CSV table of C-alpha atoms in Angstrom, one decimal:
chain,number,residue,atom,x,y,z
K,1,MET,CA,23.8,-19.3,-23.3
K,2,ILE,CA,20.6,-18.4,-21.2
K,3,ASN,CA,18.0,-20.7,-20.4
K,4,VAL,CA,14.7,-20.0,-18.7
K,5,LEU,CA,12.2,-21.6,-18.0
K,6,HIS,CA,8.5,-19.1,-18.3
K,7,PHE,CA,5.3,-20.0,-16.1
K,8,GLY,CA,2.8,-17.4,-16.9
K,9,LEU,CA,1.2,-18.5,-20.2
K,10,SER,CA,-2.3,-19.4,-20.3
K,11,PRO,CA,-4.9,-20.3,-23.7
K,12,ASN,CA,-5.9,-16.7,-23.7
K,13,LYS,CA,-3.6,-14.5,-25.9
K,14,GLY,CA,-4.5,-11.7,-23.4
K,15,GLY,CA,-1.0,-9.1,-22.0
K,16,ILE,CA,1.2,-12.5,-20.8
K,17,GLU,CA,0.5,-13.8,-23.6
K,18,ASN,CA,1.7,-11.3,-25.9
K,19,TYR,CA,4.7,-9.7,-24.3
K,20,LEU,CA,6.1,-13.2,-23.7
K,21,TYR,CA,5.8,-13.8,-27.6
K,22,ASN,CA,7.6,-10.0,-28.2
K,23,LEU,CA,10.5,-11.5,-26.1
K,24,THR,CA,10.4,-14.5,-27.8
K,25,THR,CA,11.0,-12.8,-31.1
K,26,ASN,CA,12.6,-10.2,-30.2
K,27,ALA,CA,15.6,-12.1,-27.5
K,28,PRO,CA,19.0,-12.3,-29.0
K,29,SER,CA,20.8,-15.0,-29.7
K,30,ASN,CA,22.3,-16.3,-26.7
K,31,VAL,CA,19.2,-16.5,-24.5
K,32,HIS,CA,16.8,-19.2,-25.3
K,33,PHE,CA,13.5,-19.9,-23.8
K,34,ASP,CA,11.2,-22.9,-22.7
K,35,PHE,CA,7.9,-22.6,-21.4
K,36,ILE,CA,5.3,-24.4,-18.9
K,37,ASN,CA,2.2,-25.9,-20.3
K,38,CYS,CA,-1.1,-26.0,-17.1
K,39,TRP,CA,-3.3,-26.2,-19.7
K,40,ASN,CA,-5.5,-29.4,-21.9
K,41,THR,CA,-5.9,-27.1,-24.7
K,42,LYS,CA,-2.4,-25.6,-26.0
K,43,VAL,CA,-1.6,-22.8,-24.8
K,44,ALA,CA,-1.3,-18.5,-27.0
K,45,TYR,CA,1.9,-18.9,-29.6
K,46,GLU,CA,2.5,-22.3,-28.4
K,47,ASP,CA,2.4,-23.4,-32.3
K,48,GLU,CA,4.3,-20.9,-33.6
K,49,LEU,CA,7.1,-20.4,-31.1
K,50,LYS,CA,7.8,-24.2,-31.3
K,51,LYS,CA,8.9,-23.4,-35.2
K,52,LEU,CA,11.4,-21.8,-33.5
K,53,GLY,CA,13.3,-23.9,-31.2
K,54,HIS,CA,10.9,-23.9,-27.9
K,55,LYS,CA,10.3,-26.6,-26.1
K,56,PHE,CA,6.2,-26.3,-24.1
K,57,LEU,CA,6.4,-29.1,-21.0
K,58,LYS,CA,3.1,-30.5,-20.3
K,59,ILE,CA,1.8,-30.5,-17.3
K,60,THR,CA,-1.3,-31.8,-15.7
K,61,PRO,CA,-4.0,-28.7,-14.6
K,62,ARG,CA,-3.8,-27.9,-10.8
K,63,PHE,CA,-7.8,-28.5,-11.2
K,64,ASP,CA,-7.5,-31.4,-12.6
K,65,ASN,CA,-5.3,-33.1,-9.9
K,66,TYR,CA,-3.1,-30.5,-7.8
K,67,VAL,CA,-0.9,-33.4,-6.2
K,68,LYS,CA,0.5,-34.8,-9.4
K,69,CYS,CA,0.3,-30.2,-11.2
K,70,LEU,CA,2.9,-30.6,-8.5
K,71,LYS,CA,4.9,-33.5,-8.6
K,72,GLU,CA,4.7,-33.2,-12.3
K,73,LEU,CA,6.6,-30.1,-11.2
K,74,LYS,CA,8.4,-31.0,-8.8
K,75,GLN,CA,10.4,-33.6,-11.7
K,76,ILE,CA,10.3,-30.5,-13.8
K,77,PHE,CA,12.8,-28.5,-11.5
K,78,CYS,CA,15.5,-31.0,-10.2
K,79,ASN,CA,15.8,-33.0,-14.2
K,80,THR,CA,15.7,-29.6,-16.1
K,81,LYS,CA,18.7,-26.8,-15.6
K,82,TYR,CA,17.8,-23.3,-16.2
K,83,ASP,CA,19.8,-20.5,-16.0
K,84,TYR,CA,17.0,-18.6,-14.2
K,85,ILE,CA,12.6,-20.1,-13.5
K,86,HIS,CA,10.6,-16.5,-14.9
K,87,PHE,CA,7.6,-16.6,-13.4
K,88,HIS,CA,4.4,-14.1,-14.3
K,89,ILE,CA,2.1,-13.4,-12.4
K,90,MET,CA,-0.9,-11.1,-10.9
K,91,THR,CA,-1.0,-12.8,-7.8
K,92,TYR,CA,0.6,-15.3,-5.4
K,93,SER,CA,-2.7,-17.3,-5.7
K,94,PHE,CA,-0.6,-19.9,-6.9
K,95,PHE,CA,2.5,-19.6,-4.9
K,96,GLU,CA,3.9,-23.7,-4.5
K,97,PRO,CA,5.4,-23.5,-7.8
K,98,ILE,CA,8.1,-20.6,-6.7
K,99,LEU,CA,7.8,-22.8,-3.4
K,100,LEU,CA,8.6,-25.3,-5.4
K,101,ALA,CA,11.3,-24.4,-7.8
K,102,LYS,CA,13.6,-22.4,-5.2
K,103,ARG,CA,13.7,-26.3,-3.2
K,104,TYR,CA,14.1,-28.9,-6.4
K,105,SER,CA,16.2,-26.3,-8.6
K,106,ASN,CA,18.9,-24.7,-8.8
K,107,SER,CA,18.1,-21.7,-11.0
K,108,LYS,CA,17.4,-18.4,-10.6
K,109,ILE,CA,13.8,-16.7,-9.2
K,110,ILE,CA,12.8,-13.9,-11.3
K,111,ILE,CA,8.4,-13.3,-9.9
K,112,HIS,CA,7.1,-11.7,-12.5
K,113,CYS,CA,3.8,-8.6,-12.0
K,114,HIS,CA,2.0,-7.9,-14.8
K,115,GLY,CA,-1.1,-6.3,-13.0
K,116,GLY,CA,-3.2,-7.3,-9.3
K,117,GLY,CA,-3.5,-4.8,-7.1
K,118,LYS,CA,-5.9,-3.5,-4.6
K,119,LYS,CA,-8.7,-3.5,-6.7
K,120,TYR,CA,-8.0,-6.7,-9.1
K,121,LEU,CA,-8.4,-8.6,-5.9
K,122,SER,CA,-11.4,-7.5,-5.6
K,123,THR,CA,-12.7,-9.2,-8.5
K,124,GLN,CA,-11.6,-12.7,-7.5
K,125,SER,CA,-12.7,-15.1,-5.4
K,126,MET,CA,-12.9,-15.8,-1.8
K,127,LYS,CA,-10.2,-18.5,-2.6
K,128,VAL,CA,-8.0,-16.6,-4.2
K,129,LYS,CA,-8.2,-13.3,-2.3
K,130,VAL,CA,-7.5,-16.1,0.8
K,131,LEU,CA,-4.5,-18.4,-1.0
K,132,HIS,CA,-3.2,-14.1,-2.5
K,133,THR,CA,-2.0,-13.4,1.1
K,134,ILE,CA,-0.9,-16.9,1.6
K,135,GLY,CA,1.2,-17.2,-0.8
K,136,LYS,CA,2.9,-13.5,-0.3
K,137,ILE,CA,3.2,-14.6,3.6
K,138,LEU,CA,4.9,-17.9,1.9
K,139,THR,CA,7.5,-16.3,0.0
K,140,LYS,CA,9.0,-13.1,1.8
K,141,LYS,CA,12.1,-15.3,2.3
K,142,VAL,CA,12.6,-16.5,-1.5
K,143,ASN,CA,15.4,-14.9,-2.8
K,144,THR,CA,13.7,-13.5,-5.9
K,145,ILE,CA,14.8,-11.4,-8.5
K,146,ASN,CA,11.5,-8.9,-8.4
K,147,LEU,CA,9.8,-7.3,-12.2
K,148,ALA,CA,6.5,-4.7,-11.9
K,149,CYS,CA,5.0,-3.3,-15.3
K,150,SER,CA,4.0,-0.4,-13.2
K,151,SER,CA,6.0,1.2,-9.9
K,152,GLU,CA,1.8,1.3,-8.6
K,153,SER,CA,1.7,-2.8,-9.4
K,154,GLY,CA,5.3,-3.3,-7.7
K,155,ILE,CA,4.1,-1.4,-4.4
K,156,GLU,CA,1.0,-4.1,-4.5
K,157,ILE,CA,2.2,-7.1,-4.9
K,158,PHE,CA,5.9,-7.1,-3.4
K,159,GLY,CA,5.1,-4.2,-0.9
K,160,ARG,CA,8.3,-3.6,0.1
K,161,LYS,CA,10.8,-5.7,-0.9
K,162,HIS,CA,12.9,-4.5,-3.7
K,163,PHE,CA,11.7,-4.7,-7.6
K,164,ILE,CA,12.7,-3.4,-10.8
K,165,VAL,CA,10.3,-2.0,-12.9
K,166,VAL,CA,10.2,-3.3,-16.6
K,167,LYS,CA,7.5,-1.2,-19.2
K,168,ASP,CA,5.2,-3.4,-21.3
K,169,GLY,CA,7.0,-1.7,-24.0
K,170,ILE,CA,4.9,-1.1,-27.6
K,171,ASP,CA,6.2,-1.3,-31.4
K,172,TYR,CA,5.4,2.0,-32.5
K,173,LYS,CA,4.9,2.1,-36.5
K,174,LYS,CA,3.2,-2.1,-35.8
K,175,PHE,CA,0.5,0.1,-34.2
K,176,LYS,CA,0.1,3.6,-36.7
K,177,PHE,CA,-3.2,4.3,-38.1
K,178,SER,CA,-3.6,2.6,-41.4
K,179,ALA,CA,-6.9,3.7,-43.8
K,180,GLN,CA,-5.8,0.2,-45.9
K,181,ASN,CA,-6.9,-1.5,-42.8
K,182,ARG,CA,-9.4,0.8,-41.6
K,183,GLU,CA,-11.7,0.2,-45.6
K,184,ILE,CA,-10.8,-4.1,-44.7
K,185,LEU,CA,-12.3,-4.2,-41.6
K,186,ARG,CA,-15.2,-2.6,-41.6
K,187,LYS,CA,-16.0,-4.1,-45.1
K,188,LYS,CA,-15.9,-7.1,-43.0
K,189,TYR,CA,-18.0,-6.6,-40.7
K,190,LYS,CA,-20.4,-4.7,-42.6
K,191,ILE,CA,-18.9,-1.4,-40.8
K,192,ASP,CA,-20.9,1.5,-43.0
K,193,SER,CA,-18.0,4.4,-43.5
K,194,SER,CA,-20.6,7.1,-41.4
K,195,GLU,CA,-21.0,4.7,-38.4
K,196,ASN,CA,-18.9,5.5,-35.0
K,197,LEU,CA,-17.6,2.8,-34.1
K,198,TRP,CA,-16.9,2.5,-30.8
K,199,GLY,CA,-13.4,-0.6,-30.0
K,200,ASN,CA,-12.1,-2.6,-26.9
K,201,VAL,CA,-9.7,-4.8,-26.7
K,202,GLY,CA,-9.4,-7.2,-23.9
K,203,THR,CA,-10.0,-10.1,-22.3
K,204,LEU,CA,-13.8,-11.1,-21.5
K,205,THR,CA,-13.6,-10.8,-18.2
K,206,ALA,CA,-14.5,-9.5,-14.8
K,207,ILE,CA,-11.5,-7.1,-14.5
K,208,LYS,CA,-11.8,-6.2,-18.0
K,209,ASN,CA,-16.0,-5.2,-17.4
K,210,GLN,CA,-17.4,-4.8,-20.6
K,211,LYS,CA,-20.3,-5.7,-19.0
K,212,PHE,CA,-20.1,-2.1,-18.1
K,213,LEU,CA,-18.8,-1.1,-21.5
K,214,ILE,CA,-22.6,-3.1,-23.0
K,215,LYS,CA,-24.2,-0.9,-21.2
K,216,LEU,CA,-22.3,2.4,-21.7
K,217,PHE,CA,-23.6,2.0,-25.1
K,218,TYR,CA,-26.9,0.6,-24.7
K,219,LEU,CA,-28.0,3.9,-22.9
K,220,TYR,CA,-25.5,5.6,-25.9
K,221,GLN,CA,-27.2,4.7,-28.8
K,222,LYS,CA,-30.4,5.7,-26.9
K,223,GLN,CA,-30.3,8.7,-28.3
K,224,HIS,CA,-27.8,8.3,-30.9
K,225,ASP,CA,-28.4,6.6,-34.7
K,226,ASN,CA,-25.0,5.3,-36.7
K,227,VAL,CA,-22.7,4.1,-33.9
K,228,LYS,CA,-21.6,0.0,-33.2
K,229,LEU,CA,-19.9,-1.4,-30.5
K,230,MET,CA,-16.2,-3.5,-31.4
K,231,ILE,CA,-15.1,-6.7,-28.8
K,232,VAL,CA,-12.0,-8.3,-29.6
K,233,GLY,CA,-10.9,-11.0,-27.8
K,234,ASP,CA,-12.1,-13.8,-25.5
K,235,GLY,CA,-12.6,-15.3,-22.6
K,236,SER,CA,-14.8,-16.8,-19.9
K,237,LEU,CA,-17.8,-14.5,-20.0
K,238,LYS,CA,-18.0,-14.1,-24.2
K,239,ASN,CA,-22.0,-15.9,-23.3
K,240,GLU,CA,-22.9,-14.2,-20.7
K,241,LEU,CA,-21.4,-10.8,-22.5
K,242,LYS,CA,-23.5,-12.0,-25.7
K,243,SER,CA,-26.9,-12.5,-23.2
K,244,LEU,CA,-26.8,-9.4,-22.0
K,245,THR,CA,-26.4,-7.6,-26.0
K,246,LYS,CA,-29.4,-10.2,-26.5
K,247,LEU,CA,-31.2,-8.6,-23.1
K,248,TYR,CA,-30.3,-5.2,-23.9
K,249,LYS,CA,-32.1,-5.4,-27.5
K,250,ILE,CA,-28.6,-5.2,-29.4
K,251,GLU,CA,-26.8,-7.8,-30.6
K,252,ASN,CA,-27.1,-6.6,-33.8
K,253,LYS,CA,-24.9,-3.4,-32.9
K,254,VAL,CA,-22.0,-5.2,-31.7
K,255,ILE,CA,-20.0,-7.3,-32.6
K,256,PHE,CA,-17.4,-9.8,-30.9
K,257,THR,CA,-14.7,-10.8,-33.3
K,258,GLY,CA,-12.9,-13.4,-30.3
K,259,ASN,CA,-9.9,-13.1,-31.0
K,260,VAL,CA,-8.4,-11.9,-33.5
K,261,ASN,CA,-3.7,-12.2,-34.8
K,262,ASN,CA,-3.7,-8.9,-35.9
K,263,VAL,CA,-5.4,-6.8,-33.4
K,264,GLU,CA,-2.8,-3.9,-34.4
K,265,LYS,CA,-5.0,-3.6,-37.5
K,266,TYR,CA,-8.3,-2.9,-35.1
K,267,TYR,CA,-7.2,0.2,-33.6
K,268,SER,CA,-7.4,1.1,-37.0
K,269,ALA,CA,-11.6,0.1,-38.2
K,270,MET,CA,-12.6,2.4,-35.3
K,271,ASP,CA,-13.8,5.7,-34.0
K,272,THR,CA,-13.4,5.7,-30.5
K,273,TYR,CA,-11.6,3.5,-28.1
K,274,LEU,CA,-12.9,2.7,-23.8
K,275,MET,CA,-11.4,1.2,-21.3
K,276,PRO,CA,-14.0,1.0,-18.6
K,277,SER,CA,-11.3,-1.4,-16.8
K,278,ILE,CA,-11.4,-2.2,-13.1
K,279,ASN,CA,-8.1,-1.8,-12.3
K,280,GLU,CA,-5.0,-2.1,-15.0
K,281,GLY,CA,-1.8,-3.4,-14.2
K,282,PHE,CA,-0.5,-0.8,-17.3
K,283,GLY,CA,-2.8,-0.9,-20.1
K,284,ILE,CA,-1.2,-1.7,-22.9
K,285,SER,CA,-4.3,-1.3,-24.8
K,286,LEU,CA,-4.8,2.2,-24.0
K,287,CYS,CA,-1.5,3.2,-25.6
K,288,GLU,CA,-1.4,0.8,-28.6
K,289,ALA,CA,-5.4,3.0,-29.0
K,290,GLN,CA,-3.0,6.1,-27.9
K,291,ILE,CA,-0.8,5.7,-30.9
K,292,ASN,CA,-2.7,4.6,-32.8
K,293,GLY,CA,-4.8,7.6,-33.4
K,294,LEU,CA,-8.1,7.1,-31.4
K,295,TYR,CA,-10.2,9.2,-28.3
K,296,CYS,CA,-9.7,7.1,-25.6
K,297,PHE,CA,-12.6,7.3,-22.2
K,298,ALA,CA,-11.0,5.2,-19.3
K,299,SER,CA,-11.4,4.4,-16.4
K,300,MET,CA,-9.7,6.0,-13.6
K,301,ASN,CA,-7.9,2.3,-12.4
K,302,PHE,CA,-4.9,3.0,-14.6
K,303,PRO,CA,-1.3,3.5,-13.7
K,304,LYS,CA,-0.4,7.3,-14.7
K,305,GLU,CA,2.9,6.3,-16.9
K,306,VAL,CA,0.0,4.8,-18.9
K,307,LYS,CA,-1.1,8.4,-20.5
K,308,LEU,CA,1.4,9.1,-23.4
K,309,CYS,CA,-0.8,11.9,-25.0
K,310,ASN,CA,-4.2,14.2,-25.0
K,311,GLN,CA,-6.8,12.8,-26.7
K,312,VAL,CA,-7.7,10.1,-23.2
K,313,GLU,CA,-9.8,11.2,-20.5
K,314,PHE,CA,-9.6,8.6,-17.2
K,315,LEU,CA,-12.9,8.6,-16.1
K,316,ASP,CA,-14.6,7.5,-12.5
K,317,LEU,CA,-16.6,4.6,-12.4
K,318,ASN,CA,-19.4,4.8,-10.5
K,319,ASN,CA,-20.5,7.7,-13.3
K,320,ILE,CA,-21.9,6.9,-14.9
K,321,ASP,CA,-23.5,9.8,-16.2
K,322,ASP,CA,-19.9,11.8,-16.8
K,323,TRP,CA,-19.0,9.1,-19.1
K,324,LEU,CA,-22.8,9.4,-21.2
K,325,ASN,CA,-22.0,13.6,-21.5
K,326,LYS,CA,-17.4,13.6,-22.0
K,327,ILE,CA,-18.3,11.0,-25.1
K,328,SER,CA,-21.9,12.9,-25.7
K,329,LYS,CA,-19.5,16.0,-26.8
K,330,LEU,CA,-16.8,14.3,-28.2
K,331,LYS,CA,-16.4,16.8,-31.6
K,332,TYR,CA,-13.1,14.2,-32.0
K,333,ILE,CA,-12.5,13.7,-36.4
K,334,ARG,CA,-10.4,10.5,-37.0
K,335,THR,CA,-6.9,11.1,-38.7
K,336,LYS,CA,-3.1,9.5,-38.3
K,337,SER,CA,-1.7,9.3,-36.1
K,338,ASP,CA,1.8,11.5,-35.4
K,339,LEU,CA,2.1,11.0,-31.7
K,340,PRO,CA,5.6,10.9,-30.7
K,341,LEU,CA,6.9,8.1,-28.6
K,342,SER,CA,8.7,8.3,-26.0
K,343,TYR,CA,12.0,5.1,-26.0
K,344,LYS,CA,11.0,4.3,-22.6
K,345,TYR,CA,7.8,2.8,-23.7
K,346,ASP,CA,9.3,1.7,-26.9
K,347,LEU,CA,9.0,-2.2,-27.8
K,348,LYS,CA,12.3,-2.7,-28.4
K,349,TYR,CA,14.1,-0.3,-25.0
K,350,THR,CA,11.9,-2.0,-23.1
K,351,LEU,CA,12.5,-6.1,-24.1
K,352,LYS,CA,16.5,-4.3,-23.8
K,353,GLU,CA,15.5,-4.1,-20.2
K,354,VAL,CA,14.8,-7.7,-19.1
K,355,PHE,CA,17.4,-9.4,-21.3
K,356,LYS,CA,20.2,-6.9,-19.5
K,357,ILE,CA,18.6,-8.9,-16.0
K,358,TYR,CA,19.2,-11.9,-17.1
K,359,GLU,CA,22.8,-11.2,-17.9
K,360,GLU,CA,23.9,-8.8,-14.9
K,361,ASN,CA,22.7,-12.2,-12.9
K,362,GLU,CA,24.0,-14.3,-15.2
K,363,ASN,CA,27.7,-12.5,-14.5
K,364,GLY,CA,26.5,-12.5,-11.3
K,365,LYS,CA,27.1,-8.5,-10.7
K,366,ARG,CA,23.0,-8.3,-8.6
């Protein structure tokens, strides 16, 4: 049995959380996962994963009591035996657990980068930027297995250190267009069949740039009738974004769904998909939207691997008029998807890559 302790879950059902849920529920019988919860509340999918027999080791949040947090981490690393401690990060700003794992455990250490390039760091506080720089220096000599969701992301985080690109996979059948889901969700949110529904899926944070999206929608709807915007997700900027819609007097045209457990169904309700992210390590939701058959407009801050078809345009965030012009000229008619998917993006294939890394390192092949 290969035992792995994961560090990196948060209460929001974002990219890392969905990735870990998929990784866990598709794990072979010889791989077992446990998780560290360093929040004041349950993390995403905690109840579901507990029912499958996985443990959640609760520690004091670092912002509540930094010293106690590290002390409890030290005790976990000293007193529990895992083959791997698998860290999921965006930056090195919370680098101390990596150093503690190296010093107080005999586990192999995996650092898995899910984003965190220069543009992501530009949106962070000065404190995060400084801690990231310090962490990058202090962990440089730690012997780790390095994984990245894209080559661009890996280069930014790991520099010259060796890393393996492991793409975020997609359950192709799960995200295909469904006329039934479209009808159900449009009825639920009172969206008429004649209305053009813009869509966005992501955590409500500065990096996802929903402020730009709301401004773009405000300008567009001034010239176009029968259009609504649906934002799927939750996050720290929820109240601020809702206030912005009230400022623009478009609150009756913007739908905030919050976190949902069946996000794959929501794509079918949409007509146009927009992702004006400031930075993306990979951008799994943009892939999901393409597979669903949506025409997509995204910022130029995505890695090249995310383009699966010709139904996606990458635009400059500094030119909002270009976004308005391109979207206004769109004559795309929403139909079911028949987009072929490369096996390299297939969820089962990409997850097997991680399990292969566990097994090869466990057998001493690397």
